[in-house]
GROMACS .gro file of C-alpha atoms in nm:
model
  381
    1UNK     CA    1  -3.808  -0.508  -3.132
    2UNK     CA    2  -3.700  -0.288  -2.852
    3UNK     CA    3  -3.886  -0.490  -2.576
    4UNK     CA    4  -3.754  -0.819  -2.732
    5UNK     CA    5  -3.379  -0.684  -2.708
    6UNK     CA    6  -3.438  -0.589  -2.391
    7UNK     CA    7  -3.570  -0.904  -2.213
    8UNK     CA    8  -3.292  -1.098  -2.434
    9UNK     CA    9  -3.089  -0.836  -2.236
   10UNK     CA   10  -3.224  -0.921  -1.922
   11UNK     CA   11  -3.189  -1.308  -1.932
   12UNK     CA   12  -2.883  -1.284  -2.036
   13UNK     CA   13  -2.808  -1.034  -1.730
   14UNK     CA   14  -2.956  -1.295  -1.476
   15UNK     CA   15  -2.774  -1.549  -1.621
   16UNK     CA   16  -2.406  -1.346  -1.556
   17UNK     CA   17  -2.580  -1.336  -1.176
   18UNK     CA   18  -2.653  -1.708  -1.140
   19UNK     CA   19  -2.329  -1.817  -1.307
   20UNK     CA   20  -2.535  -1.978  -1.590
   21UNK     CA   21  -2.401  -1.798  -1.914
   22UNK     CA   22  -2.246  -2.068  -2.138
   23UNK     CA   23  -1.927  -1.872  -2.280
   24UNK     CA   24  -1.971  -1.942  -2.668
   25UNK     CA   25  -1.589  -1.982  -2.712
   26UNK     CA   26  -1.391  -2.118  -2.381
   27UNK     CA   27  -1.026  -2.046  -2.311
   28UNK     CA   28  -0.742  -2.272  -2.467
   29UNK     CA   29  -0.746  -2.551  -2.202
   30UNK     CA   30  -1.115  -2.542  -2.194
   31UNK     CA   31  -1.420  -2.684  -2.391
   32UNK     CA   32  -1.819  -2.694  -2.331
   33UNK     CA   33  -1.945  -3.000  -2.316
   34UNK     CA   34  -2.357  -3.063  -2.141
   35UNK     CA   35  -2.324  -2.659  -2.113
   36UNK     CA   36  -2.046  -2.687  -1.866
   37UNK     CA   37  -1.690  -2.608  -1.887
   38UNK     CA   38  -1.477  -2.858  -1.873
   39UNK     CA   39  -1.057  -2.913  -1.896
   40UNK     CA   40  -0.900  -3.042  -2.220
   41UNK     CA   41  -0.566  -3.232  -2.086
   42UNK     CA   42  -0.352  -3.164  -2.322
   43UNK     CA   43  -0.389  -2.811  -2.361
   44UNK     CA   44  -0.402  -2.799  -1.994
   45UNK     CA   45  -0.028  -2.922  -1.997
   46UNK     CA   46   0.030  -2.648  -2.206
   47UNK     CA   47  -0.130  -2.386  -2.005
   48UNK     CA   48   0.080  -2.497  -1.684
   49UNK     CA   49   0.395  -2.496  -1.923
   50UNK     CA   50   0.327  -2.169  -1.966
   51UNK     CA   51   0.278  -2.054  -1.634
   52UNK     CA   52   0.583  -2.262  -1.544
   53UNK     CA   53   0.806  -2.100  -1.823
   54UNK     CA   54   0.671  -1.750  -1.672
   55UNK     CA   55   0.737  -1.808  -1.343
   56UNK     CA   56   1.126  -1.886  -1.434
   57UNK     CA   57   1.161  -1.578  -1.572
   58UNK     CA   58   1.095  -1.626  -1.937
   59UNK     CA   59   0.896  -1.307  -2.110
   60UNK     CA   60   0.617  -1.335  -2.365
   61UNK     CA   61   0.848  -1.342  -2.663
   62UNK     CA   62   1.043  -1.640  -2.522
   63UNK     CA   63   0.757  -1.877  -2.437
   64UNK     CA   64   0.641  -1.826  -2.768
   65UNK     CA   65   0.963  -1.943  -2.942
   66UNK     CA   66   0.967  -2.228  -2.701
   67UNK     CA   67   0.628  -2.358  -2.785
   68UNK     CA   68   0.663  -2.259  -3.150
   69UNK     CA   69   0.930  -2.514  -3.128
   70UNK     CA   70   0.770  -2.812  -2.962
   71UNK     CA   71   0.478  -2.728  -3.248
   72UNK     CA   72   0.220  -2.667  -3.081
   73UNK     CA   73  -0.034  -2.512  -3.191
   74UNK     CA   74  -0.254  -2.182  -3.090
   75UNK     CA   75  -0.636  -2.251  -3.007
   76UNK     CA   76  -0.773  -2.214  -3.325
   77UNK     CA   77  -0.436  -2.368  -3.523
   78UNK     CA   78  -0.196  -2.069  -3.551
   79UNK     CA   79   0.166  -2.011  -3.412
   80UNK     CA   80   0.228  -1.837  -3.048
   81UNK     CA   81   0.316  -1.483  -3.041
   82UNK     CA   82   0.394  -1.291  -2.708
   83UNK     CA   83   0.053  -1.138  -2.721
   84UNK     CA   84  -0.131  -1.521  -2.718
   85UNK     CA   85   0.126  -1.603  -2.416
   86UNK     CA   86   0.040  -1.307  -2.199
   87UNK     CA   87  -0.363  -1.354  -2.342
   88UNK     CA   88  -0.311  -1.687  -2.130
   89UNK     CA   89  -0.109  -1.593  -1.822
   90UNK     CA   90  -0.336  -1.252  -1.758
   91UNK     CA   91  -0.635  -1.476  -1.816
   92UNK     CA   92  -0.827  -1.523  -1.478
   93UNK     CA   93  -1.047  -1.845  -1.615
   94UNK     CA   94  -0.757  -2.089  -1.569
   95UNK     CA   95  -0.811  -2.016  -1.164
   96UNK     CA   96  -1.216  -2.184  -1.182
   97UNK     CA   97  -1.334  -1.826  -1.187
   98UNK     CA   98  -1.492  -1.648  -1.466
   99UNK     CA   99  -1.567  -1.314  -1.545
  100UNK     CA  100  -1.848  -1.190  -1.698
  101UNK     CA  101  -1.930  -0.907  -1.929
  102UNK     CA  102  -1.562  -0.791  -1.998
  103UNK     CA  103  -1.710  -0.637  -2.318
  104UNK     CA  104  -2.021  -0.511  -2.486
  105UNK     CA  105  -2.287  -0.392  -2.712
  106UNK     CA  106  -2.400  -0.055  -2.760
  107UNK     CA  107  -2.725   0.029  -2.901
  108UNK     CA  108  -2.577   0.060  -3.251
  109UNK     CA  109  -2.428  -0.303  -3.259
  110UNK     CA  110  -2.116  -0.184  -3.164
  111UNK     CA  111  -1.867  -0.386  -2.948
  112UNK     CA  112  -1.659  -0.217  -2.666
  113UNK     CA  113  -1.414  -0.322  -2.377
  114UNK     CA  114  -1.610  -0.282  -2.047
  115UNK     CA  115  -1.411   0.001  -1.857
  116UNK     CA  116  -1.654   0.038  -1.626
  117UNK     CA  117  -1.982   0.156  -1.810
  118UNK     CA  118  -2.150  -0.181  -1.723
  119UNK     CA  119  -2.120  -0.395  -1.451
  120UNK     CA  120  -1.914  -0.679  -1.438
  121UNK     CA  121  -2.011  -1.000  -1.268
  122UNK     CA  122  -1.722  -1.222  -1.069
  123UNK     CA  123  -1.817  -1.588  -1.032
  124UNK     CA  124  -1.534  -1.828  -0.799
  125UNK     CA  125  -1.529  -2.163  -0.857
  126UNK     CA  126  -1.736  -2.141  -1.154
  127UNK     CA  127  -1.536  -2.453  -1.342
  128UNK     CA  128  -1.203  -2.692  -1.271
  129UNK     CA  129  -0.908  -2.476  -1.206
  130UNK     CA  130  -0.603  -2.570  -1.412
  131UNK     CA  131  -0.402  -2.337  -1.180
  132UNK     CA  132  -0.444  -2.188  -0.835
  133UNK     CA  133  -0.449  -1.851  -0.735
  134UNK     CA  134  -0.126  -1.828  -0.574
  135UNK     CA  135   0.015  -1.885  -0.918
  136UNK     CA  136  -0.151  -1.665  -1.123
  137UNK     CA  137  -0.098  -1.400  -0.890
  138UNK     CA  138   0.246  -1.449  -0.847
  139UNK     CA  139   0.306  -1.447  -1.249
  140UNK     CA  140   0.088  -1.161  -1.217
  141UNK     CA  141   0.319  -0.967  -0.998
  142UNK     CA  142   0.622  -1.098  -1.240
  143UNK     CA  143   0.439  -0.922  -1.571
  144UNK     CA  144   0.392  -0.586  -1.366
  145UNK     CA  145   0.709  -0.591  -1.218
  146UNK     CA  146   0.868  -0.662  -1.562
  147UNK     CA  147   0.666  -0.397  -1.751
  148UNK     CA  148   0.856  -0.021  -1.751
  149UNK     CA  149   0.661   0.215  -1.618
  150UNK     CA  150   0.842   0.481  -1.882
  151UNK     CA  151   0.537   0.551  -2.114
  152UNK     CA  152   0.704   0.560  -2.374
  153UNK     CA  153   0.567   0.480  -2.759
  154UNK     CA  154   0.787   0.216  -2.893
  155UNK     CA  155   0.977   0.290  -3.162
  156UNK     CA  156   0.841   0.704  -3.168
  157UNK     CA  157   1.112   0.818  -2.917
  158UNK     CA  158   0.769   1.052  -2.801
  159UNK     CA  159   0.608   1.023  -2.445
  160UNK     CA  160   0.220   0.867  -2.505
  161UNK     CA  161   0.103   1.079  -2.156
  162UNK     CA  162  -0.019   1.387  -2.255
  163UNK     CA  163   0.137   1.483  -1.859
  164UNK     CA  164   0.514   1.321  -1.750
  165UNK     CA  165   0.324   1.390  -1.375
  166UNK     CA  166   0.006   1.121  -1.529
  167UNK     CA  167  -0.004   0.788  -1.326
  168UNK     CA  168   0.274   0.867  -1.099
  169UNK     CA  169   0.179   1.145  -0.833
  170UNK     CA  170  -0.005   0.953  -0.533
  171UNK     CA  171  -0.124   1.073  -0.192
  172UNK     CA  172   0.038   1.037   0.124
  173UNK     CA  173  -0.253   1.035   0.316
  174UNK     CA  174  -0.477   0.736   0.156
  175UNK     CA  175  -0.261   0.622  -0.124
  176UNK     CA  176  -0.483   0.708  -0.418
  177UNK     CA  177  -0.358   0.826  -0.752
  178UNK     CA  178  -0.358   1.247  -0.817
  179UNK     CA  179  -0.555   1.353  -1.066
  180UNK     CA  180  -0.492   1.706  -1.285
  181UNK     CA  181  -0.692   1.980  -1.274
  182UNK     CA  182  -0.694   2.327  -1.444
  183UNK     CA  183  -0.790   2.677  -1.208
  184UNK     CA  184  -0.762   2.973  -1.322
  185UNK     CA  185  -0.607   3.315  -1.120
  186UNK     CA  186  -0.554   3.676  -1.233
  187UNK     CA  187  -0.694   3.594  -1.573
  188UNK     CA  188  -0.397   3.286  -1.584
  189UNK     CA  189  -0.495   2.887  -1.644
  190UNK     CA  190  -0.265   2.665  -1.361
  191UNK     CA  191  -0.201   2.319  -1.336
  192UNK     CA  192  -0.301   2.126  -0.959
  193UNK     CA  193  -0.343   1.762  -0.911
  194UNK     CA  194  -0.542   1.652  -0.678
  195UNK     CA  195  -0.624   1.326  -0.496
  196UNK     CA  196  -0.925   1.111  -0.659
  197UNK     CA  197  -1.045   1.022  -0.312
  198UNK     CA  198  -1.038   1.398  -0.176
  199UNK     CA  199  -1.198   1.436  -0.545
  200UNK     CA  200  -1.476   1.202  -0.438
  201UNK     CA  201  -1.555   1.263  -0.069
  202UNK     CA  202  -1.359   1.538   0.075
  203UNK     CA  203  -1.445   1.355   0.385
  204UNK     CA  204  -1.265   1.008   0.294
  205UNK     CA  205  -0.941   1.191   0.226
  206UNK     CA  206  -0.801   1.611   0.363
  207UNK     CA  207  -0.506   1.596   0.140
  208UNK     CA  208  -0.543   1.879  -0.041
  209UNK     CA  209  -0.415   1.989  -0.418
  210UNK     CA  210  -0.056   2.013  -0.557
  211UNK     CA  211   0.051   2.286  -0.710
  212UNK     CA  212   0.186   2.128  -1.057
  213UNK     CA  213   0.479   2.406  -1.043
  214UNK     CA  214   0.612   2.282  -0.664
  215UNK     CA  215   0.605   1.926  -0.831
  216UNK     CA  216   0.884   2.079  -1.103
  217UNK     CA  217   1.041   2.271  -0.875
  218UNK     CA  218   1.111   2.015  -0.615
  219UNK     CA  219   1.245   1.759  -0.885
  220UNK     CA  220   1.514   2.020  -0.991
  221UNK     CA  221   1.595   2.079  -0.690
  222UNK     CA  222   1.672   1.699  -0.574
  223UNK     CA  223   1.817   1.686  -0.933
  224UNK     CA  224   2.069   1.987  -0.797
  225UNK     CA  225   2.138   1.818  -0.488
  226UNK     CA  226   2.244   1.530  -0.651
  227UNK     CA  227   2.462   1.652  -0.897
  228UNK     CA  228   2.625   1.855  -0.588
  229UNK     CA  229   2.655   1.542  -0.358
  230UNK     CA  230   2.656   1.229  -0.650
  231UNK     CA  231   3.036   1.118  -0.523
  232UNK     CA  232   2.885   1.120  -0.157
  233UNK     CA  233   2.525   0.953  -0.223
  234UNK     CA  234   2.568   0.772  -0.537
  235UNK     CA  235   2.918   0.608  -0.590
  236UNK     CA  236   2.883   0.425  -0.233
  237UNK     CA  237   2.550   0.306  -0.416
  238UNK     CA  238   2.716   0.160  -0.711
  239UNK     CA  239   2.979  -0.009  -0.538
  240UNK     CA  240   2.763  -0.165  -0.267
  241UNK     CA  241   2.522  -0.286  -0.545
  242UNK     CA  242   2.822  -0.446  -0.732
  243UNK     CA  243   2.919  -0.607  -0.447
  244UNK     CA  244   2.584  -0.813  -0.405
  245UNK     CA  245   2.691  -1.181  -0.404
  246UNK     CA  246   2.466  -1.332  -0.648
  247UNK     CA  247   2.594  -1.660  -0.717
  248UNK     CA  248   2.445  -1.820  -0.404
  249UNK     CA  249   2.163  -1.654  -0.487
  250UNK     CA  250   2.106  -1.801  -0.862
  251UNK     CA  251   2.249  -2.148  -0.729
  252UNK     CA  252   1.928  -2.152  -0.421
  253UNK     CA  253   1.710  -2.054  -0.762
  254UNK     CA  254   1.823  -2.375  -0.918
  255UNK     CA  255   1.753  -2.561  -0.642
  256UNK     CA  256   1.407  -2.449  -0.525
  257UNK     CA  257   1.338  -2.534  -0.921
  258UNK     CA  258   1.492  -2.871  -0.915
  259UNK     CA  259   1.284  -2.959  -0.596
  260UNK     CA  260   1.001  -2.828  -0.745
  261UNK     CA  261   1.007  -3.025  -1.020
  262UNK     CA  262   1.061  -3.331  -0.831
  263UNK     CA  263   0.766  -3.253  -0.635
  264UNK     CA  264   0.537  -3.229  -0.965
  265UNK     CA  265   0.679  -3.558  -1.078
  266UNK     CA  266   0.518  -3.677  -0.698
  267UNK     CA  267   0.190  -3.561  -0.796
  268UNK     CA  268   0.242  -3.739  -1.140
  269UNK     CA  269   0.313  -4.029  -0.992
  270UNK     CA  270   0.042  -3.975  -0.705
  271UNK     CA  271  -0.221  -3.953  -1.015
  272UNK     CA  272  -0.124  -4.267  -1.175
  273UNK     CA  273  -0.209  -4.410  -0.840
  274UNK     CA  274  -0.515  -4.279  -0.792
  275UNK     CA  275  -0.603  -4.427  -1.168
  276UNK     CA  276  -0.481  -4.756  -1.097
  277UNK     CA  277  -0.704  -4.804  -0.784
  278UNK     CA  278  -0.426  -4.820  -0.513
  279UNK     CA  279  -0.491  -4.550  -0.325
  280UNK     CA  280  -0.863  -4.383  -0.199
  281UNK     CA  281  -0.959  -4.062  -0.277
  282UNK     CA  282  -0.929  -3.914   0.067
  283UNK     CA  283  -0.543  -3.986   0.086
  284UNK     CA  284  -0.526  -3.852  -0.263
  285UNK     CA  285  -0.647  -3.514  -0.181
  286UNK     CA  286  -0.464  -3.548   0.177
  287UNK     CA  287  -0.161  -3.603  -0.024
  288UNK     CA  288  -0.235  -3.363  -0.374
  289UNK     CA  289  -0.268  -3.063  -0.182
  290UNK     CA  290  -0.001  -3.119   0.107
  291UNK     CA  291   0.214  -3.165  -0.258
  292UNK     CA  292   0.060  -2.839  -0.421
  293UNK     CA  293   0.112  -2.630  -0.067
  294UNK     CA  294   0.478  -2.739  -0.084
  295UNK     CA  295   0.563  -2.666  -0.454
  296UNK     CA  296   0.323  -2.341  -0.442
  297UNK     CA  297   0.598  -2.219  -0.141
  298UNK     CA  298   0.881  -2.314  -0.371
  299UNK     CA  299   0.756  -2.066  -0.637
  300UNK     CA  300   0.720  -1.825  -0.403
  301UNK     CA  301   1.068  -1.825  -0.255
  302UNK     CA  302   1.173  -1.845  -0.593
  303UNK     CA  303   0.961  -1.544  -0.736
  304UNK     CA  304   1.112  -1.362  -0.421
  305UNK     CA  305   1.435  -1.464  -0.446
  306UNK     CA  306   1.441  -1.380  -0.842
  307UNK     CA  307   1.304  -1.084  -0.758
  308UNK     CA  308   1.561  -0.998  -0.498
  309UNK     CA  309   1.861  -1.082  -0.777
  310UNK     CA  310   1.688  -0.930  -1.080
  311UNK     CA  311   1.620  -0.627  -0.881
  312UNK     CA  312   1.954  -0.561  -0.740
  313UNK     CA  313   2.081  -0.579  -1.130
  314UNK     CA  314   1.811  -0.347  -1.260
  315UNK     CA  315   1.890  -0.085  -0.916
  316UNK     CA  316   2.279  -0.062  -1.017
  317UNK     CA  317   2.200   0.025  -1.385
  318UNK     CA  318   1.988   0.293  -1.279
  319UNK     CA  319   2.194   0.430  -1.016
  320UNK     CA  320   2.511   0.449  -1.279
  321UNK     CA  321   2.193   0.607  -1.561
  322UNK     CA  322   2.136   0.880  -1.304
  323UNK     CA  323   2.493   0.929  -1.189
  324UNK     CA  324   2.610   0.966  -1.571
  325UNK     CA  325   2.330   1.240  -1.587
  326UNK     CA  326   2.407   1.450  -1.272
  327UNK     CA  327   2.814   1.392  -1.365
  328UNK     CA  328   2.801   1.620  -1.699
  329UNK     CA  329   2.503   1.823  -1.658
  330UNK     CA  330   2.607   2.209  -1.527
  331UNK     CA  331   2.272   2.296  -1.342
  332UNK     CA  332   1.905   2.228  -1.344
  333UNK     CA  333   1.689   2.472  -1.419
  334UNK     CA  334   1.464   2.379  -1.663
  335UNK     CA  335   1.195   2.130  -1.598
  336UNK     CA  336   1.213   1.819  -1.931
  337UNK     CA  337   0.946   1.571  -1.882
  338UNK     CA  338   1.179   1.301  -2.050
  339UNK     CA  339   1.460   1.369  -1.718
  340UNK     CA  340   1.155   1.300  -1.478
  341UNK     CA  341   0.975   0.965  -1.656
  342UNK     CA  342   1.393   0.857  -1.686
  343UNK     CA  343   1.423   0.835  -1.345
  344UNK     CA  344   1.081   0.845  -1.098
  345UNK     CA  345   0.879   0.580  -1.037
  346UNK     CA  346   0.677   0.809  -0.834
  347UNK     CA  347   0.624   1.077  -0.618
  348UNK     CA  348   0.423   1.079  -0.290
  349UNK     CA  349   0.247   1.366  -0.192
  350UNK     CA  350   0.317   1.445   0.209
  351UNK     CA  351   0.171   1.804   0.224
  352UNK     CA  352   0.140   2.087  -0.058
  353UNK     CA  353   0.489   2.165  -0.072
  354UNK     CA  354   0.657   1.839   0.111
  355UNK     CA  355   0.728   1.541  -0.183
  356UNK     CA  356   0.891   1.179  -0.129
  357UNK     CA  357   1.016   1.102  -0.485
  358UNK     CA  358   1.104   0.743  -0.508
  359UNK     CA  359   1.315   0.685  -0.814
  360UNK     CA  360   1.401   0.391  -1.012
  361UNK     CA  361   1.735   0.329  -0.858
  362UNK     CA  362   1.613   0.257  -0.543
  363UNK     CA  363   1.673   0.569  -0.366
  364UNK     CA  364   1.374   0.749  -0.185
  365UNK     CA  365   1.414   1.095  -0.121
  366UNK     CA  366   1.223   1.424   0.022
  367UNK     CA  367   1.235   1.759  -0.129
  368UNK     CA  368   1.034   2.060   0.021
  369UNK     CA  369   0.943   2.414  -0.145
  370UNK     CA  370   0.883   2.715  -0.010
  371UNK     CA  371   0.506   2.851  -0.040
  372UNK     CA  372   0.506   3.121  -0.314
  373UNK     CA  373   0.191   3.189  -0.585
  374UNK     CA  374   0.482   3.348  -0.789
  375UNK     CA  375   0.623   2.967  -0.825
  376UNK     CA  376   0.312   2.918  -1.049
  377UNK     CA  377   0.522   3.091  -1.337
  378UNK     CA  378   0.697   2.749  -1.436
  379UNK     CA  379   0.336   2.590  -1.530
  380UNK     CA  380   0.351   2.481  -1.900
  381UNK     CA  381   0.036   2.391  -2.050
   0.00000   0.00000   0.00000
């Protein structure tokens, strides 16, 4: 039985390399049909909706109450939730491509995610796109730049990192991630990240490890500096921020959407044409994707304008967050890991003791400590 799992195994395998696999259940917007994948139009409409609706700025929650609305129904009948929205708009299928192996089996019949334990096979152009790339990635950039980067447990008020430091220390040098690490001194345990590249190949990377201590002392001591300079660095902040103009702003959004649109109801109208016989294929697709190029830059000077006015908003309520703390708070001198995940984004590693901390507000700013063991004292395990 073990040989005849295993060539199943291998046929299968082959058939992730060839791009032959038949996926059992296709995406909404998708059926099989001769073993192929192929679009189904009205649920395509949907999908683009979708991707429309996400690219105006509308979260999970609110495309769901949108389509909810309109009734229409889920894949396999239900009602939309925010979780079958972002299923759809993370889902890389609706580009042509397909990914193979996401999960699988283990040798007890049980089904897991595929982190990385088995290889995964990327196939392009695999089946009809009912988007392009350009637009998934730019909703893709929209859901990362709209998910907090806090780590923080909904409704627990408790961190889910077991380290505030996890995810957010990254090297100067090659840009990796830091990893933590334990050594041990004079019969004591301390805490060192180090970069996953220098981790890997000392040679790919010379950055060397962090003490975890310097990291904590260098974020109380830009905390101090701010508290002792906020009027200086962070009231011209506020007031510069509240002086963005952004009506011109939100009325150029309207328009790049209202020319977009018009440009959809082109290729609409360029499709009928097409159907009706009055135009030949080659000045369809001269004319489909001079249309697609054109509205693919309006989203883009959209997403980057939105971007621009959404981020200037989200700066100034940070800035006023972290002025409120510095204002009432007498002197830093205890590391929380709740005042660091509040406020940094992350922290870039220029040399063991040298540390760029870019913080949500906006501002970017360098702390150095001085070179002691003795600073080890503040690591907490």
């Amino acid at each position: 039985s073990r040989s005849i799992s295993e060539n199943s195994m291998w046929s299968i395998q082959k058939r992730f390399e060839n791009g032959s696999f038949v996926i059992s259940c296709p995406a909404y917007g998708y059926k099989n049909e001769n073993k192929k994948m192929i679009i189904v139009p009205e649920q395509a409409r949907v999908v683009k909706e979708i991707f429309n609706m996400a690219l105006s700025g509308m979260g999970g929650e609110a495309i769901a109450r949108v389509l909810t609305d309109k009734k229409i129904p889920t894949k396999k009948g239900g009602s939309w939730t925010s979780s079958t929205v972002n299923a759809v708009l993370t889902n890389k299928t609706y580009t042509g491509d397909v990914i193979f192996q996401k999960t699988y089996t283990d040798d007890s019949f049980n089904r897991h995610k595929n982190c990385g334990e088995k290889q995964q096979y990327v196939i392009e152009n695999h089946h009809e796109a009912i988007i392009s790339h350009e637009t998934f990635n730019l909703v893709k950039e929209i859901i990362a730049w709209r998910r907090s980067e806090n780590n923080i447990v909904c409704g627990s008020g408790k961190y889910n990192k077991l380290y505030a430091f996890s995810g957010k220390i990254r090297c100067g040098e090659c840009g990796s991630k830091c990893k933590r690490r334990i050594i041990y001194q004079h019969n004591k345990a301390y805490g060192i990240w180090v970069c996953i590249t220098h981790l890997e190949d000392i040679h790919a990377c010379s950055q060397k490890s962090v003490m975890e201590s310097y990291l904590k002392i260098s974020f109380l001591q830009m905390l101090n500096k701010l508290k002792a300079g906020y009027v200086q660095m962070l009231t011209p902040l506020v007031e510069s921020l509240r002086g963005v103009n952004n009506k011109d702003g939100l009325n150029k959004v309207i328009e790049l959407e209202e020319k977009k649109l018009k440009l959809q109801e082109q290729e609409q109208v360029l499709s009928k044409l097409l159907a009706g016989g009055y135009i030949e294929m080659d000045s369809y697709y001269l004319e489909s994707n001079q249309l697609k190029t054109e509205i693919d830059t309006c989203l883009k000077e959209k997403l980057k304008l939105s971007n621009s006015l959404n981020g200037n908003l989200t700066h100034l309520n940070e800035v006023q967050k972290l002025q409120r703390f510095v204002s009432v708070t007498e002197v830093f001198s205890e590391f929380k890991d709740e005042d660091f995940l509040d406020f940094v984004d992350d922290v870039v590693v220029k040399s063991r003791t040298r540390f760029l901390f870019i913080l949500k507000c906006g501002l970017e700013l360098e702390e150095e400590v001085k070179e002691t063991w003795h600073a080890s004292h503040m690591v907490t395990e």
